[in-house]
PDB file of C-alpha atoms in Angstrom:
ATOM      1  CA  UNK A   6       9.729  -8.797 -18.359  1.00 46.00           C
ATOM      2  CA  UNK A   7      10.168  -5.187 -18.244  1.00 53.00           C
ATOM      3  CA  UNK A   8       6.933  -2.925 -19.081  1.00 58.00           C
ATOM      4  CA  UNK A   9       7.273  -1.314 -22.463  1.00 61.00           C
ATOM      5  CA  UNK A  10       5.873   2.089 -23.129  1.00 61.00           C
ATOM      6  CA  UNK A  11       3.289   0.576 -26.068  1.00 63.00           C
ATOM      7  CA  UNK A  12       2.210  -2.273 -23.177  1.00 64.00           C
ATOM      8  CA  UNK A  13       1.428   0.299 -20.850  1.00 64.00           C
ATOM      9  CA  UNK A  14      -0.085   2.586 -23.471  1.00 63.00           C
ATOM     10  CA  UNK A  15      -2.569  -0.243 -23.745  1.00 66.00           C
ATOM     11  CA  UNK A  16      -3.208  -0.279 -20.344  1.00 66.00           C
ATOM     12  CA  UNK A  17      -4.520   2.993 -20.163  1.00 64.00           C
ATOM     13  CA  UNK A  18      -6.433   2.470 -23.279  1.00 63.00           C
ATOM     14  CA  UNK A  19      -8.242  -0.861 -21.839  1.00 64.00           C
ATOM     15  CA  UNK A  20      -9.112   1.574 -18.982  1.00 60.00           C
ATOM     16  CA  UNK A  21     -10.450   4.304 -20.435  1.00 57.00           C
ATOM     17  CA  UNK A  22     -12.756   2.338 -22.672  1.00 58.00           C
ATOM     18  CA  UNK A  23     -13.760  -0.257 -20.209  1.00 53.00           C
ATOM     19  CA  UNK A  24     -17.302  -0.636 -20.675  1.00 40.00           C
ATOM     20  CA  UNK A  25     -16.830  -1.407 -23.954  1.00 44.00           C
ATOM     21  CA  UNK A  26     -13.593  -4.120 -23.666  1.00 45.00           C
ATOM     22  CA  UNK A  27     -13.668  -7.255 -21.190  1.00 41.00           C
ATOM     23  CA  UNK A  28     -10.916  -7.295 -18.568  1.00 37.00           C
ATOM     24  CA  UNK A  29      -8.309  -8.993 -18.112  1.00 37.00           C
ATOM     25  CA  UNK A  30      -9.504 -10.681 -15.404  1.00 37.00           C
ATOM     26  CA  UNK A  31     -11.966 -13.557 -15.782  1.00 36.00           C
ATOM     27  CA  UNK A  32     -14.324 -14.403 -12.417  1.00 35.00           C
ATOM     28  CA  UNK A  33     -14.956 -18.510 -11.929  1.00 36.00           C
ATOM     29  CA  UNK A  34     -18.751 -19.071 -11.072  1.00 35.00           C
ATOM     30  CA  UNK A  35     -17.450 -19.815  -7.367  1.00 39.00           C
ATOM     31  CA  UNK A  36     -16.469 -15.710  -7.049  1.00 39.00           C
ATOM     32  CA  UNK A  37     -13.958 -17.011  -4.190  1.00 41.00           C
ATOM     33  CA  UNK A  38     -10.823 -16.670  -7.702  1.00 42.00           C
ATOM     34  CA  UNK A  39      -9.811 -15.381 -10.777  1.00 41.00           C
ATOM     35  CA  UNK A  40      -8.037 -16.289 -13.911  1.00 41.00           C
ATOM     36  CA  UNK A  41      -5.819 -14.206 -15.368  1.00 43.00           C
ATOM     37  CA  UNK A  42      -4.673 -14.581 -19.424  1.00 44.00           C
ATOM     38  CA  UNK A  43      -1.734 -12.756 -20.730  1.00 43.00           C
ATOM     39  CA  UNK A  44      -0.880 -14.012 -24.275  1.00 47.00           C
ATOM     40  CA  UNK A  45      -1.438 -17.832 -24.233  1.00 47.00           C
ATOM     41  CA  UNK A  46      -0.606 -18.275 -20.103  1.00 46.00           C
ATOM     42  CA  UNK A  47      -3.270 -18.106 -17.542  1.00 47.00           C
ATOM     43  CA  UNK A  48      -2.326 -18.541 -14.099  1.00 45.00           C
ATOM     44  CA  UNK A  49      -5.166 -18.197 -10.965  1.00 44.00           C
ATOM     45  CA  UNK A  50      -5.091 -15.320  -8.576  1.00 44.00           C
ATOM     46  CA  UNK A  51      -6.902 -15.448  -4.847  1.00 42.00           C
ATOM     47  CA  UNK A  52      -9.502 -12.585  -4.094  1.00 42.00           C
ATOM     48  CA  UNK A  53      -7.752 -10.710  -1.316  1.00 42.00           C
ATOM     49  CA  UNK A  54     -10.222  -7.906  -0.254  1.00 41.00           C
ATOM     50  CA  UNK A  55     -10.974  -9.929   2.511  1.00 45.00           C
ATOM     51  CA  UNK A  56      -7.130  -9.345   4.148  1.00 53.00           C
ATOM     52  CA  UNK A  57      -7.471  -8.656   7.854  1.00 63.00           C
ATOM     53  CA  UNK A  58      -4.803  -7.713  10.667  1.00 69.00           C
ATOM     54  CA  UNK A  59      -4.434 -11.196  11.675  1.00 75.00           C
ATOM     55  CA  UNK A  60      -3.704 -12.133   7.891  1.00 76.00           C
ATOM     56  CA  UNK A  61      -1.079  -9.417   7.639  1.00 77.00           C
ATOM     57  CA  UNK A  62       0.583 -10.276  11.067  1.00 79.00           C
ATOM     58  CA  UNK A  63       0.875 -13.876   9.487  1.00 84.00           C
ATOM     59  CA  UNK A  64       1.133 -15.007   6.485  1.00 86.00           C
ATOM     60  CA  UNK A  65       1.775 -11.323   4.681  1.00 88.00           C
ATOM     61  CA  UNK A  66       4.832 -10.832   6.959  1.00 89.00           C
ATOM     62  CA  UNK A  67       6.047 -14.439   5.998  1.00 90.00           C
ATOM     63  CA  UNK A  68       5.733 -14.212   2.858  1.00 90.00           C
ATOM     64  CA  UNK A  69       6.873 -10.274   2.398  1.00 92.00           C
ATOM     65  CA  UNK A  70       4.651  -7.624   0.781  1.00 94.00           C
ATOM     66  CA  UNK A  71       5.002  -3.774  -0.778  1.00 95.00           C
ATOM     67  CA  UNK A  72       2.960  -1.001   0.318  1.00 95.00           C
ATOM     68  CA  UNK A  73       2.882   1.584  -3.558  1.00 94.00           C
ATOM     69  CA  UNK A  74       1.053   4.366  -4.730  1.00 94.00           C
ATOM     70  CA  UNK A  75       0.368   5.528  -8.188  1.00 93.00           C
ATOM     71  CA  UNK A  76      -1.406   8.987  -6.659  1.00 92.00           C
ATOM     72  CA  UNK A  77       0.878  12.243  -7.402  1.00 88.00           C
ATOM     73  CA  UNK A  78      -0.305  15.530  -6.095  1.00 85.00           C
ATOM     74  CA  UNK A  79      -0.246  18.842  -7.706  1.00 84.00           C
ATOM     75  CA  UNK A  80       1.750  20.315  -4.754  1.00 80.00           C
ATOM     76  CA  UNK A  81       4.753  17.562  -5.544  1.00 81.00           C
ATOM     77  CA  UNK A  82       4.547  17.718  -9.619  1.00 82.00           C
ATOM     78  CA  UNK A  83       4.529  21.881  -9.908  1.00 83.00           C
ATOM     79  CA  UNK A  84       6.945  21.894  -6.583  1.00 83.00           C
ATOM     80  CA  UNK A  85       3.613  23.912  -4.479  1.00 83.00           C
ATOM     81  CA  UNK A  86       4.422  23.764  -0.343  1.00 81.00           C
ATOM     82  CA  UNK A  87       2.242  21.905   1.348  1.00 73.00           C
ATOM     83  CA  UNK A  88      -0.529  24.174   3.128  1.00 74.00           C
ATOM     84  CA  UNK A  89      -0.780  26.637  -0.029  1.00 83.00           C
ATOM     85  CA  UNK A  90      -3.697  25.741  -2.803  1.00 85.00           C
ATOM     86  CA  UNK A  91      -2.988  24.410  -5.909  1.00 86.00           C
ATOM     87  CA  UNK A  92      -4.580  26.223  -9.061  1.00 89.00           C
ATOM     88  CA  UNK A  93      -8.260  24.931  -9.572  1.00 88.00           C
ATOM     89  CA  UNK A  94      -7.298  23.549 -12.813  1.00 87.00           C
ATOM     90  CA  UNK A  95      -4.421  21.685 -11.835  1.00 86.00           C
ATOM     91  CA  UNK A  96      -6.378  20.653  -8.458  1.00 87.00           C
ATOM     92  CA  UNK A  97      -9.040  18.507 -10.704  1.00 88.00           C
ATOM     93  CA  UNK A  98      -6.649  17.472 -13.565  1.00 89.00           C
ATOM     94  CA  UNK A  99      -4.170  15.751 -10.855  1.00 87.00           C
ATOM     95  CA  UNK A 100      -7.659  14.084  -9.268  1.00 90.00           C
ATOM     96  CA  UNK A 101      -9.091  12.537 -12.400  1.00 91.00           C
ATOM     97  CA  UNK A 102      -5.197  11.585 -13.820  1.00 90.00           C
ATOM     98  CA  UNK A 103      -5.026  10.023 -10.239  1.00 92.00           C
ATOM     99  CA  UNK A 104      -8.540   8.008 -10.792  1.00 92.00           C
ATOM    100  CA  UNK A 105      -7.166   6.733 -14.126  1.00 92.00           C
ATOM    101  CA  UNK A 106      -4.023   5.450 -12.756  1.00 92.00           C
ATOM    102  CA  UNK A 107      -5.281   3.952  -9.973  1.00 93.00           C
ATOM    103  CA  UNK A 108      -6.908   1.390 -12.642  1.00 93.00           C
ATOM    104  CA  UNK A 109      -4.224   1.315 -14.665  1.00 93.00           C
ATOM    105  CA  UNK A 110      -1.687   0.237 -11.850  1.00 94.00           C
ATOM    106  CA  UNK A 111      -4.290  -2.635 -11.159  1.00 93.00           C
ATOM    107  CA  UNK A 112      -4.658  -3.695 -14.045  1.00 92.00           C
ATOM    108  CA  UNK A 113      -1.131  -3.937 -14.265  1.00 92.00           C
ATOM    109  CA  UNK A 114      -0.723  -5.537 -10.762  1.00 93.00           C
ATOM    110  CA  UNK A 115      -3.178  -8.538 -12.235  1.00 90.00           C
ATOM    111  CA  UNK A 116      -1.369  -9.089 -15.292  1.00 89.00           C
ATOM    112  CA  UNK A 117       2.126  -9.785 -13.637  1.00 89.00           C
ATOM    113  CA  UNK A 118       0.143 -12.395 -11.738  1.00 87.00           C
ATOM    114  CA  UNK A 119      -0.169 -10.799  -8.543  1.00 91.00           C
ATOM    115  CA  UNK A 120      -3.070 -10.309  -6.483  1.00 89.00           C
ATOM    116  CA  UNK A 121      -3.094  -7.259  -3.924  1.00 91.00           C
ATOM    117  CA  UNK A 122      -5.621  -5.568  -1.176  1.00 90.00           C
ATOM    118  CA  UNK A 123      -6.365  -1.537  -1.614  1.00 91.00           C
ATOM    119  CA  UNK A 124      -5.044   0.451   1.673  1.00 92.00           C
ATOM    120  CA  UNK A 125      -4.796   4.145   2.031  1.00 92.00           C
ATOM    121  CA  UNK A 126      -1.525   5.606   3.590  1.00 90.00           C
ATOM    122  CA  UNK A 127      -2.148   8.343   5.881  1.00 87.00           C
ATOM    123  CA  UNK A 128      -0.830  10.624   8.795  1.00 86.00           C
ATOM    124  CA  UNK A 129      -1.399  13.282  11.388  1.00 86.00           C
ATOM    125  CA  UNK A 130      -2.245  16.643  11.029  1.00 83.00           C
ATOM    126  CA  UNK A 131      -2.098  19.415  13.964  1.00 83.00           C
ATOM    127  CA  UNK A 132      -4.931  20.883  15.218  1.00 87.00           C
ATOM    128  CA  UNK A 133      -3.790  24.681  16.274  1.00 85.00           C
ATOM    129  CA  UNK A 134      -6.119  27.220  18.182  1.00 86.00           C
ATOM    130  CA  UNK A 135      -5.473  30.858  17.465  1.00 86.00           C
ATOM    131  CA  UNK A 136      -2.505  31.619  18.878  1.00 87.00           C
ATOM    132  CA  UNK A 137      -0.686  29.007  16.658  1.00 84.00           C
ATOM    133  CA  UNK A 138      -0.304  26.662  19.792  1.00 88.00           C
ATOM    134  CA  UNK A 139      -0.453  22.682  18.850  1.00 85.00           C
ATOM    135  CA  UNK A 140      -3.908  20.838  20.726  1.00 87.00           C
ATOM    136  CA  UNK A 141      -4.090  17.846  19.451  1.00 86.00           C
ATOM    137  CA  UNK A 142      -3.701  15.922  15.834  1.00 86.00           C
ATOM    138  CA  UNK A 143      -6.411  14.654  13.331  1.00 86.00           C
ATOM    139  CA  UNK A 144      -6.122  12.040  10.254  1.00 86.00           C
ATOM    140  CA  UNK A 145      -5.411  13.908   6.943  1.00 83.00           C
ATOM    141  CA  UNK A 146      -9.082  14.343   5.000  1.00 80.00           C
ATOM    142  CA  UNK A 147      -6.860  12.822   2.109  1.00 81.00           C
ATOM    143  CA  UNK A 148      -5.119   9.819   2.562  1.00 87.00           C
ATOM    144  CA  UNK A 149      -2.880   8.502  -0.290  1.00 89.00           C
ATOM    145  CA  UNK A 150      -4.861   5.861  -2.510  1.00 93.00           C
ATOM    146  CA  UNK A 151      -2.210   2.532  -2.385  1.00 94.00           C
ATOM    147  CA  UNK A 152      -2.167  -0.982  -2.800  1.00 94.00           C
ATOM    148  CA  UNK A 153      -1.056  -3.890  -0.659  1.00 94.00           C
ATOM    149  CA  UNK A 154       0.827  -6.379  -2.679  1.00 93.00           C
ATOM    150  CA  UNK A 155       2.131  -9.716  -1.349  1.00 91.00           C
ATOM    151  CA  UNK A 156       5.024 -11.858  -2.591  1.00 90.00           C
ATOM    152  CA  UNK A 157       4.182 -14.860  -4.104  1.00 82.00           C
ATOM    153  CA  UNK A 158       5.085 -18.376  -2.637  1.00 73.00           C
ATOM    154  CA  UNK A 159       4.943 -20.798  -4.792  1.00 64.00           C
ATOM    155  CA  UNK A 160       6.889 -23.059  -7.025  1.00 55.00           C
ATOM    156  CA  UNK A 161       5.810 -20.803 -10.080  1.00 53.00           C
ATOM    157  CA  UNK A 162       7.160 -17.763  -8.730  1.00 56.00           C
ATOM    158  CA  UNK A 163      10.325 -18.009 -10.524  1.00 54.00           C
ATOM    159  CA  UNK A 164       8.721 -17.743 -13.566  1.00 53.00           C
ATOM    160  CA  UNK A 165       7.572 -14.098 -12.489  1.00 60.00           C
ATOM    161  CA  UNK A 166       8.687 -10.691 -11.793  1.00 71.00           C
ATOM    162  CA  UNK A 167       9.801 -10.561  -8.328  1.00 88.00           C
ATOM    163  CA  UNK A 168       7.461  -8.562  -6.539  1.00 91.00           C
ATOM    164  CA  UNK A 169      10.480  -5.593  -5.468  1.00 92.00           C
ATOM    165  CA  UNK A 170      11.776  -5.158  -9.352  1.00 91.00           C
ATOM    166  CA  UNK A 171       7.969  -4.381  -9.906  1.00 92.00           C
ATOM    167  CA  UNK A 172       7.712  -2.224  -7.524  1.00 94.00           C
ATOM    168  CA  UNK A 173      10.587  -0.474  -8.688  1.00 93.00           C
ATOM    169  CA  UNK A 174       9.036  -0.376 -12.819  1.00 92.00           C
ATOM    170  CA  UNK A 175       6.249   1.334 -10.796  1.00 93.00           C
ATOM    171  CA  UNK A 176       7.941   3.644  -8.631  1.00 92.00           C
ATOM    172  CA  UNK A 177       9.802   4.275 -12.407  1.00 91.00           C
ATOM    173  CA  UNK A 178       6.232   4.856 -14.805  1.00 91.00           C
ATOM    174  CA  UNK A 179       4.564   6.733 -12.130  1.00 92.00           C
ATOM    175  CA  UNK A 180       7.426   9.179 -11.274  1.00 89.00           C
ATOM    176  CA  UNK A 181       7.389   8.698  -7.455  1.00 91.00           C
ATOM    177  CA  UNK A 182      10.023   9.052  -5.113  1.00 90.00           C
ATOM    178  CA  UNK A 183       9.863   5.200  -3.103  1.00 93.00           C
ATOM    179  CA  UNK A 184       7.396   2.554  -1.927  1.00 95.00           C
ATOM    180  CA  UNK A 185       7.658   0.792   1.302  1.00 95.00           C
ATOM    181  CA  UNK A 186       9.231  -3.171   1.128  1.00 95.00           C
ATOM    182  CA  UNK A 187       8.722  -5.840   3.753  1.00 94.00           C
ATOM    183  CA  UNK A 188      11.072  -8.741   2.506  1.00 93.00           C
ATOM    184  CA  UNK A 189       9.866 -12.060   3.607  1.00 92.00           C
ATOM    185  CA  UNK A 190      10.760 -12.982   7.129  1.00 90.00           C
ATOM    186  CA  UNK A 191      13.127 -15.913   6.461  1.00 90.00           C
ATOM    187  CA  UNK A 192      15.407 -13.389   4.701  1.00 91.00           C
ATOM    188  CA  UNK A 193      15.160 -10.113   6.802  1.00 92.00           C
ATOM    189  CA  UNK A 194      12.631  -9.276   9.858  1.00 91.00           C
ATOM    190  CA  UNK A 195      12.985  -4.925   9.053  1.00 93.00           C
ATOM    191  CA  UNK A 196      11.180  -2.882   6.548  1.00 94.00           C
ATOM    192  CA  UNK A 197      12.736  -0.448   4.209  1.00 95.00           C
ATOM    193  CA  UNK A 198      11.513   2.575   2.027  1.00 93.00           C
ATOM    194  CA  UNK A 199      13.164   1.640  -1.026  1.00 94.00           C
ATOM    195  CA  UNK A 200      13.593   4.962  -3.370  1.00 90.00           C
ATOM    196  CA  UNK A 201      12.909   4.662  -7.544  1.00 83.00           C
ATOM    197  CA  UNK A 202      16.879   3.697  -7.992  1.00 86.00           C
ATOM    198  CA  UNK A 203      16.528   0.753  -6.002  1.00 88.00           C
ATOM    199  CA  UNK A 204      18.426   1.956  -2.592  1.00 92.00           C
ATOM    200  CA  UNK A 205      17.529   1.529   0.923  1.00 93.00           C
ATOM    201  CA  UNK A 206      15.805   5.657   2.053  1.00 91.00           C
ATOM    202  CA  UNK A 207      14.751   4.129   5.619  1.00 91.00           C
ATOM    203  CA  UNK A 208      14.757   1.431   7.245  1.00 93.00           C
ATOM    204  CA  UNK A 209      11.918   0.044  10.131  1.00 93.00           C
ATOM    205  CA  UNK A 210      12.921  -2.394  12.522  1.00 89.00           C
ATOM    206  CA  UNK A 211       8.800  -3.201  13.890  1.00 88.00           C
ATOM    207  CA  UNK A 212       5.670  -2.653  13.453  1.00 90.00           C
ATOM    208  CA  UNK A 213       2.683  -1.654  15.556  1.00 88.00           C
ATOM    209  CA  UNK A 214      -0.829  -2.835  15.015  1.00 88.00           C
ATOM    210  CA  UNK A 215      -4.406  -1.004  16.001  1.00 85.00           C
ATOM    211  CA  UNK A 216      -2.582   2.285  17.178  1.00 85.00           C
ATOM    212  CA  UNK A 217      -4.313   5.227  16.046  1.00 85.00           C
ATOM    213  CA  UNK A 218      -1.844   7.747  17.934  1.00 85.00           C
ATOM    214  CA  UNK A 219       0.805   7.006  15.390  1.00 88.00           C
ATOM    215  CA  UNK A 220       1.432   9.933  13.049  1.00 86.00           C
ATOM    216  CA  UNK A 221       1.957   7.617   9.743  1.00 88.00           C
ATOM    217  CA  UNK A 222       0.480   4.657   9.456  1.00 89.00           C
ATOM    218  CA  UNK A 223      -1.781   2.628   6.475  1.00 91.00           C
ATOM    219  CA  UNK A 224      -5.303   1.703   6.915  1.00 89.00           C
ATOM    220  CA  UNK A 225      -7.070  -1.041   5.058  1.00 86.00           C
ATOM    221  CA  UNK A 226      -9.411   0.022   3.193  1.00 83.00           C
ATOM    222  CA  UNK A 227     -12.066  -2.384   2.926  1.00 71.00           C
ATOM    223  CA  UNK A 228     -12.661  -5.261   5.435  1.00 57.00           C
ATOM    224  CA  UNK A 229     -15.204  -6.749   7.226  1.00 53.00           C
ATOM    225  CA  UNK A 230     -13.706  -5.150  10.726  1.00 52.00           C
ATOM    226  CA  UNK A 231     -16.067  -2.100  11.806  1.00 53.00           C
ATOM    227  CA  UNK A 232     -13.114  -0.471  14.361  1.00 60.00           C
ATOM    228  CA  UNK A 233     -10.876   1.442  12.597  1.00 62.00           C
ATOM    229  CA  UNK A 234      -8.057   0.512  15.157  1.00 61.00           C
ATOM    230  CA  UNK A 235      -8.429  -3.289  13.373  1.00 68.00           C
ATOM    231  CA  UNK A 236      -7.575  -2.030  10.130  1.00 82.00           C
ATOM    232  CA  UNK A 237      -4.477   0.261  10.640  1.00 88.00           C
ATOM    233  CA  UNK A 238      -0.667  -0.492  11.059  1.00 88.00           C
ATOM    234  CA  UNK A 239       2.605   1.444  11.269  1.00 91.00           C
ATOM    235  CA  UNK A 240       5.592   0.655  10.603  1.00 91.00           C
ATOM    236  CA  UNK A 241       8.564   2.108  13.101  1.00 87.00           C
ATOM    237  CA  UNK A 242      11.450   3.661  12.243  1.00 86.00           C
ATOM    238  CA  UNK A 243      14.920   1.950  13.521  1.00 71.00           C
ATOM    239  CA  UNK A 244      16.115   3.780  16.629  1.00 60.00           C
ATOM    240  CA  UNK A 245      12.754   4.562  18.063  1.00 49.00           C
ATOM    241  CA  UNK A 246      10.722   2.653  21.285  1.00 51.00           C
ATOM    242  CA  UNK A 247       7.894   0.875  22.055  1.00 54.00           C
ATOM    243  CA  UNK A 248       6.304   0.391  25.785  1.00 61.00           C
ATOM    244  CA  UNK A 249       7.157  -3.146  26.873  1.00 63.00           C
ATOM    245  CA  UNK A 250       4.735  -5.328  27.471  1.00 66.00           C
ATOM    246  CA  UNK A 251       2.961  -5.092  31.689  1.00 66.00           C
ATOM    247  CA  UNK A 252       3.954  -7.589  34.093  1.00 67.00           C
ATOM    248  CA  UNK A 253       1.254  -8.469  35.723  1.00 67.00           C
ATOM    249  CA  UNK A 254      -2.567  -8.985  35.049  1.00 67.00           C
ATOM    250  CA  UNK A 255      -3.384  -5.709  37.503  1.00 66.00           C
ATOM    251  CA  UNK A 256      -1.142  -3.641  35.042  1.00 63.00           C
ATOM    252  CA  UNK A 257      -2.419  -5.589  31.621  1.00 67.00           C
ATOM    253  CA  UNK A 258      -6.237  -4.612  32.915  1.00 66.00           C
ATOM    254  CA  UNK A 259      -5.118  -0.777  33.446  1.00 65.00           C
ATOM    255  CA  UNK A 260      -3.901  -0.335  30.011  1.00 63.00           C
ATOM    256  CA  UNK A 261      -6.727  -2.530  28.215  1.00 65.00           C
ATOM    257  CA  UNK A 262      -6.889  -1.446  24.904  1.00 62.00           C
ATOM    258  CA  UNK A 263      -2.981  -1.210  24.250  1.00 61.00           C
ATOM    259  CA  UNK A 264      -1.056  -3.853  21.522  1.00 59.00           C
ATOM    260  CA  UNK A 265       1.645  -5.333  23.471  1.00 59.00           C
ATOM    261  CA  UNK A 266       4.795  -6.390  21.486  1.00 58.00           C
ATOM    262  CA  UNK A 267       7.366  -8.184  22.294  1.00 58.00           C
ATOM    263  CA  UNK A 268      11.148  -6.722  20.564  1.00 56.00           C
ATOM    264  CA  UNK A 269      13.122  -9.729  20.760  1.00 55.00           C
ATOM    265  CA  UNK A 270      16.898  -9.018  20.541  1.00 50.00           C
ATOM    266  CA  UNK A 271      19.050 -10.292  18.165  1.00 45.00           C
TER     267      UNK A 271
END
């Protein structure tokens, strides 16, 4: 079922008047679910702000997930390189249009009966001293606002959108260029950036968990997890390395701290 322009029109409106209008979403006395009613259907939806790396590792890489945004900057929409300031007035109208979408692609999220966990995507920035020269990297100040969405698994599932031809109505209403796709892992172990016309714009053959030297990477952002290291993964590109795992115990001590992986070949 394809979004029309009056459904989504009504989105926006249940946002911007929502402490006036229930929501869509209806909280059992237990807190632990939800039930969600579009027209006469209701179907239940799990409460997933509780997602940790050991639930993404597992069941969210089994199952297959998107990584989306709804955010749009004013240096992409008036074409403004990045490092130069936007005008003042187009700074704050992109922030509070992001705000609003943000709601509005939740809301949306919900009524297409899936649940999802909010992440922020993020990278590197240098750090240069006077003369120019690079000395080290820091997290951007601004990460992207996104939201983690897993496939569903179940014997209803049929009777939804799948989970990548929403992402794709998204990528569509909210003008942006691709999302990031982890099929489940019966039907393909890689990851692709999938652009707004549905083709494959990169594709990641593994993934790295609790390293904060990447220069992309997403971050939860809620969890019960106080390092920030348990909260972050990156995804890496095909055609790029990973230290193997150490050999030994002595070596396994001197790099404590590392994520060993294991690339199996095909």
């Amino acid at each position: 079922m394809k979004l029309t322009t009056k459904k989504l029109k009504l989105l926006i409106k249940e946002v911007r008047s929502e402490k006036n209008k229930k929501s869509m979403v209806l909280e059992r006395p237990d807190s632990k679910n939800f039930i969600v009613q579009e027209g006469k259907k209701s179907f239940s939806l799990q409460k997933l702000n509780e997602t940790t790396m050991t639930a993404l590792q597992g069941k969210y890489m089994e199952n297959g997930f998107v990584v989306l945004t709804s955010d749009r900057s004013c240096h992409a929409e008036l074409g403004i390189p990045y490092g130069e300031p936007c005008p003042e007035r187009e700074e704050y109208f992109f922030k509070q249009n992001n705000i609003e979408n943000r709601e509005v692609l939740k809301r949306w999220v919900r009524s297409k009966g899936y649940g999802y966990t909010p992440v922020y995507g993020g990278f590197k920035e240098e750090i240069k001293d006077e003369s120019g020269e690079v000395i080290g990297k820091v997290d951007s100040p601004e990460p992207e606002h996104s939201l983690l969405i897993m496939a569903r698994n179940d014997k209803e599932s049929t009777n939804y959108l799948s989970l990548k031809d929403l992402a794709k109505e998204i990528c569509e209403v909210f003008n942006q260029d691709a999302f990031f796709y982890k099929p489940p892992s019966s039907e393909d172990t890689n990851a692709y950036f999938i652009d707004k016309d549905g083709k494959v714009d990169m594709k990641f053959s593994n993934f790295v968990f609790g390293d904060l030297q990447q220069d992309y990477f997403t971050q939860l952002a809620k969890g019960k997890e106080k390092r920030q290291s348990s909260k972050r993964f990156s995804a890496i590109p095909e055609g790029l390395y990973v230290p193997k795992p150490p050999l030994s115990a002595v070596e396994a001590r001197e790099r404590r701290g590392e994520i060993f992986i294991t690339v199996r070949g095909k």
